[in-house]
Amino acid sequence: MMVKRKILKSLNQVPGDYREEEELASQAGITTNEVRDVIQSMGDDGFVIESSDRGYRILEIPNRLLPYQIQVDLETNYIGHDIQHFSEVDSTNQVAKELAEKGAPEGTIIIAEVQRRGRGRRGKRWLSPEGGVWMTILLRPDIPPAKAPLLTLVTGVAVARTLQTECGLDVGIKWPNDILIGDKKVCGILTEAEADRGKLDYVVVGIGIDLNVDLKEFPPELKDGATSLQHELQREIYGVEVVQKFLINFEELYEKFKDGQFPEILSEWRRLSKTVGRYVEVHKKGHIVYGEAVGITKDGILVLELDDGTLRKVISGECIHLPRNH
Ligand code: BTN
């Protein structure tokens, strides 16, 4: 993997330019025979590489999220330094938990091209066909278990920042963790924590971004509320850049979080929130609460003003933004 990353880096140095076989070999510290094997294997991965007597050059890059593609020039200190990639898996959160149990380090990432049984919040399924970013980050923060859900808000800010700066879109957050473009959902986050005798063992943060997924394949009940980046920008989005930028944003915010600077992150979350100020319907276990969302507490709890004027804190639930003319 390391070798592929080096070869890709060398081939990328001057895009569209040829690199001689000997040069690639010496830059990667391998033989020319091995270079040929690597080039062939990159071809199997979907790269189109021209080989001539002037050397090799890349003609086409596959829009995939292979570890060596993400790790070339990845400017993080530890997030994403270990990436486990699968073409198909039940759920990356599930794989992350299994790896966590075996002692995988903080910052390990699990990515799948397709999930057979992607999980959403509240036991729902998460549709995960080709074209999306289905990814889980394994974390081992030294925090009380009760604080683990805050990582959902931290991650939401990291995704929103990334989509805003990378794509210049009107990105917002619906409490607690849906990333919206306009009023349509483009990303969901599922945080699951494992504690042992009151001590947090690990947290897995699953992120699903509808990058280039085909919305036509979504069932009718999801179609109206969902969008993809490709649909919003009317062009295919190159996933590697989005993931790299996200990982940098995530690491920066996660470091702040561990350093006790959650209030700053929450301020950014509040600015991004599309829920505060809206009249909402929140589905709790077995009942529904209506009210105007008037704020988010410092612990990420939603505060509703009910119709009779009383304030109600909502820790979790499914939130629906009701029309403004309610
Ligand atoms: C939601 O909004 O309901 C949360 C959706 C989370 C989906 C992601 S995709 C990667 C990771 N693996 C899963 O099975 N789920 C999360």
CSV table of C-alpha atoms and ligand atoms in Angstrom, one decimal:
chain,number,residue,atom,x,y,z
A,1,MET,CA,0.0,0.0,0.0
A,2,MET,CA,2.8,2.3,1.0
A,3,VAL,CA,4.5,1.6,-2.4
A,4,LYS,CA,1.3,2.4,-4.3
A,5,ARG,CA,1.0,5.7,-2.5
A,6,LYS,CA,4.6,6.6,-3.4
A,7,ILE,CA,4.1,5.7,-7.1
A,8,LEU,CA,0.8,7.6,-7.2
A,9,LYS,CA,2.6,10.6,-5.6
A,10,SER,CA,5.4,10.5,-8.2
A,11,LEU,CA,3.0,10.1,-11.1
A,12,ASN,CA,1.0,13.1,-9.7
A,13,GLN,CA,4.0,15.4,-9.4
A,14,VAL,CA,3.4,17.0,-12.7
A,15,PRO,CA,-0.1,15.9,-13.8
A,16,GLY,CA,-0.3,14.7,-17.3
A,17,ASP,CA,3.5,14.4,-17.6
A,18,TYR,CA,5.5,11.1,-18.1
A,19,ARG,CA,7.6,9.6,-15.4
A,20,GLU,CA,10.4,7.2,-16.3
A,21,GLU,CA,10.3,3.7,-14.9
A,22,GLU,CA,13.7,4.1,-13.3
A,23,GLU,CA,12.7,7.3,-11.7
A,24,LEU,CA,9.5,5.8,-10.2
A,25,ALA,CA,11.6,2.8,-9.0
A,26,SER,CA,14.1,5.0,-7.2
A,27,GLN,CA,11.5,7.3,-5.7
A,28,ALA,CA,9.5,4.4,-4.3
A,29,GLY,CA,12.6,2.4,-3.3
A,30,ILE,CA,11.7,-0.7,-5.4
A,31,THR,CA,12.9,-2.4,-8.6
A,32,THR,CA,11.6,-1.6,-12.1
A,33,ASN,CA,10.0,-5.0,-12.2
A,34,GLU,CA,8.0,-4.1,-9.0
A,35,VAL,CA,7.1,-0.8,-10.6
A,36,ARG,CA,5.5,-2.7,-13.5
A,37,ASP,CA,3.5,-4.9,-11.0
A,38,VAL,CA,2.3,-1.8,-9.1
A,39,ILE,CA,1.2,-0.1,-12.3
A,40,GLN,CA,-0.7,-3.2,-13.3
A,41,SER,CA,-2.4,-3.4,-9.9
A,42,MET,CA,-3.3,0.3,-10.2
A,43,GLY,CA,-4.9,-0.6,-13.5
A,44,ASP,CA,-6.9,-3.2,-11.8
A,45,ASP,CA,-8.0,-0.5,-9.3
A,46,GLY,CA,-9.4,1.5,-12.2
A,47,PHE,CA,-6.5,3.9,-13.1
A,48,VAL,CA,-5.9,4.3,-16.8
A,49,ILE,CA,-2.1,4.6,-17.1
A,50,GLU,CA,-0.4,5.1,-20.4
A,51,SER,CA,2.9,3.4,-20.8
A,52,SER,CA,5.3,4.4,-23.6
A,53,ASP,CA,9.1,4.6,-24.1
A,54,ARG,CA,8.9,8.0,-22.3
A,55,GLY,CA,7.6,6.3,-19.2
A,56,TYR,CA,4.2,6.2,-17.6
A,57,ARG,CA,1.5,8.8,-17.2
A,58,ILE,CA,-2.0,8.9,-15.7
A,59,LEU,CA,-4.8,9.4,-18.1
A,60,GLU,CA,-7.7,8.7,-15.9
A,61,ILE,CA,-8.2,8.5,-12.1
A,62,PRO,CA,-11.0,6.3,-10.8
A,63,ASN,CA,-13.5,8.1,-8.5
A,64,ARG,CA,-12.9,5.7,-5.6
A,65,LEU,CA,-11.9,6.0,-2.0
A,66,LEU,CA,-8.9,3.6,-2.0
A,67,PRO,CA,-6.6,4.1,1.0
A,68,TYR,CA,-3.6,5.1,-1.0
A,69,GLN,CA,-5.6,7.7,-2.9
A,70,ILE,CA,-6.8,9.3,0.3
A,71,GLN,CA,-3.4,9.0,2.0
A,72,VAL,CA,-1.4,10.8,-0.7
A,73,ASP,CA,-0.8,14.2,0.7
A,74,LEU,CA,-3.2,13.6,3.6
A,75,GLU,CA,-2.3,16.4,6.1
A,76,THR,CA,-3.5,14.9,9.3
A,77,ASN,CA,-1.5,13.8,12.3
A,78,TYR,CA,-3.3,10.5,13.0
A,79,ILE,CA,-6.9,10.5,11.7
A,80,GLY,CA,-6.9,8.2,8.6
A,81,HIS,CA,-3.3,7.0,8.9
A,82,ASP,CA,-4.8,3.5,9.1
A,83,ILE,CA,-7.6,3.0,6.5
A,84,GLN,CA,-9.4,-0.3,6.1
A,85,HIS,CA,-11.2,-0.4,2.7
A,86,PHE,CA,-13.9,-2.8,1.7
A,87,SER,CA,-15.8,-3.1,-1.6
A,88,GLU,CA,-18.8,-4.4,0.2
A,89,VAL,CA,-19.6,-4.8,3.9
A,90,ASP,CA,-22.7,-5.0,6.1
A,91,SER,CA,-22.0,-1.8,8.0
A,92,THR,CA,-18.7,0.1,8.5
A,93,ASN,CA,-19.8,0.9,12.1
A,94,GLN,CA,-20.1,-2.8,12.8
A,95,VAL,CA,-16.6,-3.5,11.3
A,96,ALA,CA,-15.2,-0.6,13.3
A,97,LYS,CA,-16.5,-2.1,16.5
A,98,GLU,CA,-15.0,-5.4,15.7
A,99,LEU,CA,-11.6,-3.8,15.0
A,100,ALA,CA,-11.9,-1.7,18.2
A,101,GLU,CA,-12.4,-4.9,20.2
A,102,LYS,CA,-9.2,-6.2,18.7
A,103,GLY,CA,-7.3,-3.1,19.8
A,104,ALA,CA,-7.2,-1.0,16.6
A,105,PRO,CA,-5.8,2.5,17.3
A,106,GLU,CA,-7.6,5.8,17.5
A,107,GLY,CA,-8.0,7.4,14.1
A,108,THR,CA,-8.5,4.1,12.3
A,109,ILE,CA,-11.0,4.5,9.4
A,110,ILE,CA,-13.2,2.0,7.8
A,111,ILE,CA,-14.5,2.8,4.3
A,112,ALA,CA,-16.9,0.7,2.2
A,113,GLU,CA,-18.0,1.3,-1.4
A,114,VAL,CA,-21.3,-0.4,-0.7
A,115,GLN,CA,-23.0,-1.3,2.6
A,116,ARG,CA,-25.5,-4.2,2.6
A,117,ARG,CA,-27.0,-3.3,5.9
A,118,GLY,CA,-26.1,0.3,6.5
A,119,ARG,CA,-27.5,1.5,9.8
A,120,GLY,CA,-29.3,4.8,10.5
A,121,ARG,CA,-30.3,6.3,13.7
A,122,ARG,CA,-33.1,4.8,15.8
A,123,GLY,CA,-32.8,1.4,14.2
A,124,LYS,CA,-33.5,2.6,10.7
A,125,ARG,CA,-31.8,1.3,7.6
A,126,TRP,CA,-29.4,3.5,5.8
A,127,LEU,CA,-29.4,3.1,2.0
A,128,SER,CA,-25.8,2.8,0.9
A,129,PRO,CA,-25.4,2.1,-2.8
A,130,GLU,CA,-22.3,2.9,-4.9
A,131,GLY,CA,-21.3,6.5,-5.1
A,132,GLY,CA,-21.5,7.5,-1.5
A,133,VAL,CA,-19.0,8.0,1.3
A,134,TRP,CA,-19.7,5.3,3.8
A,135,MET,CA,-17.1,5.7,6.5
A,136,THR,CA,-16.5,5.2,10.2
A,137,ILE,CA,-13.8,6.7,12.4
A,138,LEU,CA,-12.7,4.9,15.5
A,139,LEU,CA,-11.9,7.1,18.5
A,140,ARG,CA,-10.7,6.5,22.0
A,141,PRO,CA,-11.1,9.8,23.8
A,142,ASP,CA,-10.5,10.0,27.6
A,143,ILE,CA,-14.0,11.4,28.4
A,144,PRO,CA,-17.0,10.4,30.5
A,145,PRO,CA,-19.3,8.1,28.6
A,146,ALA,CA,-22.1,10.7,28.9
A,147,LYS,CA,-20.1,13.1,26.7
A,148,ALA,CA,-19.7,10.7,23.8
A,149,PRO,CA,-22.9,11.9,22.0
A,150,LEU,CA,-21.3,15.3,21.7
A,151,LEU,CA,-19.0,13.8,19.1
A,152,THR,CA,-22.0,13.7,16.8
A,153,LEU,CA,-22.2,17.5,17.0
A,154,VAL,CA,-18.4,17.8,16.5
A,155,THR,CA,-18.6,15.6,13.4
A,156,GLY,CA,-21.6,17.5,12.1
A,157,VAL,CA,-19.6,20.8,12.2
A,158,ALA,CA,-16.7,19.1,10.4
A,159,VAL,CA,-18.9,17.8,7.6
A,160,ALA,CA,-20.7,21.1,7.3
A,161,ARG,CA,-17.5,23.1,7.1
A,162,THR,CA,-16.1,20.7,4.5
A,163,LEU,CA,-19.1,20.8,2.2
A,164,GLN,CA,-19.4,24.6,2.6
A,165,THR,CA,-15.8,25.4,1.7
A,166,GLU,CA,-15.3,22.6,-0.9
A,167,CYS,CA,-18.6,23.1,-2.7
A,168,GLY,CA,-19.8,26.6,-1.7
A,169,LEU,CA,-23.2,25.3,-0.9
A,170,ASP,CA,-25.9,26.5,1.5
A,171,VAL,CA,-25.1,23.9,4.2
A,172,GLY,CA,-26.9,23.7,7.5
A,173,ILE,CA,-27.5,21.2,10.4
A,174,LYS,CA,-30.8,19.8,11.5
A,175,TRP,CA,-30.7,18.8,15.2
A,176,PRO,CA,-29.1,16.6,16.2
A,177,ASN,CA,-27.0,15.4,13.3
A,178,ASP,CA,-28.5,15.7,9.8
A,179,ILE,CA,-26.5,17.8,7.4
A,180,LEU,CA,-28.7,19.6,5.0
A,181,ILE,CA,-28.3,21.5,1.7
A,182,GLY,CA,-31.2,23.8,1.5
A,183,ASP,CA,-33.8,21.7,3.3
A,184,LYS,CA,-32.7,18.4,2.0
A,185,LYS,CA,-30.6,15.8,3.8
A,186,VAL,CA,-27.2,15.1,2.3
A,187,CYS,CA,-25.4,13.4,5.2
A,188,GLY,CA,-26.3,11.5,8.4
A,189,ILE,CA,-24.1,10.6,11.4
A,190,LEU,CA,-24.4,7.6,13.7
A,191,THR,CA,-22.3,7.7,16.8
A,192,GLU,CA,-22.1,4.5,18.9
A,193,ALA,CA,-20.1,4.2,22.2
A,194,GLU,CA,-18.9,1.3,24.2
A,195,ALA,CA,-18.2,1.7,27.9
A,196,ASP,CA,-17.0,-0.8,30.4
A,197,ARG,CA,-17.7,-0.3,34.2
A,198,GLY,CA,-18.4,3.4,33.7
A,199,LYS,CA,-15.3,4.0,31.6
A,200,LEU,CA,-15.5,4.8,27.9
A,201,ASP,CA,-13.7,2.1,25.9
A,202,TYR,CA,-14.2,3.5,22.4
A,203,VAL,CA,-16.5,5.5,20.2
A,204,VAL,CA,-17.3,4.8,16.5
A,205,VAL,CA,-18.5,7.7,14.5
A,206,GLY,CA,-20.2,6.6,11.2
A,207,ILE,CA,-20.6,9.2,8.5
A,208,GLY,CA,-22.8,8.7,5.4
A,209,ILE,CA,-22.5,11.3,2.7
A,210,ASP,CA,-24.7,11.1,-0.5
A,211,LEU,CA,-22.0,12.2,-2.8
A,212,ASN,CA,-22.7,10.8,-6.3
A,213,VAL,CA,-25.5,8.4,-5.3
A,214,ASP,CA,-28.3,8.0,-7.8
A,215,LEU,CA,-31.4,9.6,-6.1
A,216,LYS,CA,-33.6,7.9,-8.7
A,217,GLU,CA,-33.0,4.6,-6.9
A,218,PHE,CA,-34.2,6.0,-3.6
A,219,PRO,CA,-37.6,4.7,-2.4
A,220,PRO,CA,-40.4,7.4,-2.6
A,221,GLU,CA,-40.5,8.0,1.1
A,222,LEU,CA,-36.8,9.1,1.1
A,223,LYS,CA,-36.6,10.7,-2.3
A,224,ASP,CA,-38.3,14.0,-1.3
A,225,GLY,CA,-36.2,14.7,1.7
A,226,ALA,CA,-32.8,13.7,0.3
A,227,THR,CA,-30.3,15.1,-2.0
A,228,SER,CA,-26.8,14.4,-3.2
A,229,LEU,CA,-23.8,16.6,-3.8
A,230,GLN,CA,-23.8,15.6,-7.5
A,231,HIS,CA,-27.4,16.6,-7.8
A,232,GLU,CA,-26.8,20.0,-6.1
A,233,LEU,CA,-23.7,20.9,-8.2
A,234,GLN,CA,-24.8,19.1,-11.4
A,235,ARG,CA,-21.5,17.4,-11.8
A,236,GLU,CA,-19.7,14.3,-10.5
A,237,ILE,CA,-17.8,15.0,-7.3
A,238,TYR,CA,-14.4,13.6,-6.8
A,239,GLY,CA,-14.7,11.9,-3.4
A,240,VAL,CA,-11.0,11.8,-2.4
A,241,GLU,CA,-10.8,15.6,-2.0
A,242,VAL,CA,-14.0,15.7,0.0
A,243,VAL,CA,-12.8,13.0,2.4
A,244,GLN,CA,-9.3,14.5,2.8
A,245,LYS,CA,-10.7,17.9,3.7
A,246,PHE,CA,-13.2,16.3,6.0
A,247,LEU,CA,-10.5,14.4,7.8
A,248,ILE,CA,-8.4,17.6,8.3
A,249,ASN,CA,-11.4,19.5,9.6
A,250,PHE,CA,-12.4,16.6,11.8
A,251,GLU,CA,-9.0,16.2,13.4
A,252,GLU,CA,-8.8,19.9,14.2
A,253,LEU,CA,-12.2,20.0,15.8
A,254,TYR,CA,-11.7,16.7,17.6
A,255,GLU,CA,-8.4,18.0,19.1
A,256,LYS,CA,-10.3,21.1,20.3
A,257,PHE,CA,-13.0,18.9,21.8
A,258,LYS,CA,-10.5,16.8,23.7
A,259,ASP,CA,-8.8,20.0,24.9
A,260,GLY,CA,-12.0,21.2,26.6
A,261,GLN,CA,-13.0,23.7,23.8
A,262,PHE,CA,-16.4,22.2,23.1
A,263,PRO,CA,-18.2,25.6,23.7
A,264,GLU,CA,-16.4,27.1,20.7
A,265,ILE,CA,-17.5,24.2,18.5
A,266,LEU,CA,-21.0,24.5,19.8
A,267,SER,CA,-21.0,28.2,18.8
A,268,GLU,CA,-20.2,27.2,15.3
A,269,TRP,CA,-22.8,24.4,15.5
A,270,ARG,CA,-25.4,27.0,16.5
A,271,ARG,CA,-24.5,29.3,13.6
A,272,LEU,CA,-24.9,26.3,11.3
A,273,SER,CA,-28.2,25.1,12.9
A,274,LYS,CA,-31.3,25.3,10.7
A,275,THR,CA,-33.4,24.0,13.6
A,276,VAL,CA,-33.2,26.9,16.0
A,277,GLY,CA,-36.0,29.3,15.2
A,278,ARG,CA,-38.1,26.7,13.4
A,279,TYR,CA,-41.4,25.2,14.6
A,280,VAL,CA,-40.7,21.5,14.9
A,281,GLU,CA,-42.2,18.1,15.6
A,282,VAL,CA,-40.0,15.8,17.7
A,283,HIS,CA,-40.8,12.1,17.7
A,284,LYS,CA,-39.8,10.6,21.0
A,285,LYS,CA,-40.3,7.0,22.1
A,286,GLY,CA,-44.1,6.6,21.8
A,287,HIS,CA,-45.1,10.2,21.6
A,288,ILE,CA,-44.7,13.5,19.7
A,289,VAL,CA,-43.8,16.9,21.0
A,290,TYR,CA,-44.5,20.1,19.1
A,291,GLY,CA,-42.9,23.5,19.7
A,292,GLU,CA,-40.6,26.2,18.5
A,293,ALA,CA,-36.9,25.3,18.8
A,294,VAL,CA,-35.5,28.2,20.8
A,295,GLY,CA,-32.0,26.9,21.5
A,296,ILE,CA,-29.4,24.3,22.1
A,297,THR,CA,-28.0,23.9,25.6
A,298,LYS,CA,-24.3,23.6,26.3
A,299,ASP,CA,-24.7,19.8,26.3
A,300,GLY,CA,-26.3,19.8,22.9
A,301,ILE,CA,-29.8,19.4,24.2
A,302,LEU,CA,-32.7,20.9,22.1
A,303,VAL,CA,-34.9,23.4,24.0
A,304,LEU,CA,-38.5,23.7,22.7
A,305,GLU,CA,-41.0,26.4,23.6
A,306,LEU,CA,-44.3,24.5,23.7
A,307,ASP,CA,-47.6,26.1,22.6
A,308,ASP,CA,-48.5,27.0,26.2
A,309,GLY,CA,-45.2,28.8,26.6
A,310,THR,CA,-43.4,26.2,28.8
A,311,LEU,CA,-39.9,25.3,27.9
A,312,ARG,CA,-39.0,21.6,27.3
A,313,LYS,CA,-35.6,20.1,26.9
A,314,VAL,CA,-35.3,17.2,24.4
A,315,ILE,CA,-32.3,15.0,24.7
A,316,SER,CA,-32.9,12.8,21.7
A,317,GLY,CA,-35.5,12.1,19.1
A,318,GLU,CA,-36.3,12.5,15.4
A,319,CYS,CA,-36.9,16.1,14.6
A,320,ILE,CA,-39.0,17.4,11.7
A,321,HIS,CA,-38.9,21.0,10.6
A,322,LEU,CA,-42.6,22.0,10.0
A,323,PRO,CA,-43.5,24.6,7.4
A,324,ARG,CA,-42.9,28.2,8.4
A,325,ASN,CA,-46.5,29.2,8.0
A,326,HIS,CA,-47.6,26.8,10.7
B,1,BTN,C1,-28.8,8.7,10.2
B,1,BTN,O1,-28.9,9.9,9.8
B,1,BTN,O2,-29.8,8.0,10.4
B,1,BTN,C2,-27.4,8.2,10.4
B,1,BTN,C3,-26.9,7.6,9.2
B,1,BTN,C4,-25.4,7.1,9.3
B,1,BTN,C5,-24.9,6.3,8.1
B,1,BTN,C6,-23.5,5.9,8.2
B,1,BTN,S1,-22.9,5.3,6.7
B,1,BTN,C7,-21.4,4.8,7.5
B,1,BTN,C8,-21.8,4.2,8.8
B,1,BTN,N1,-22.1,2.8,8.8
B,1,BTN,C9,-23.4,2.6,9.1
B,1,BTN,O3,-23.9,1.5,9.1
B,1,BTN,N2,-24.0,3.8,9.3
B,1,BTN,C10,-23.1,4.9,9.3
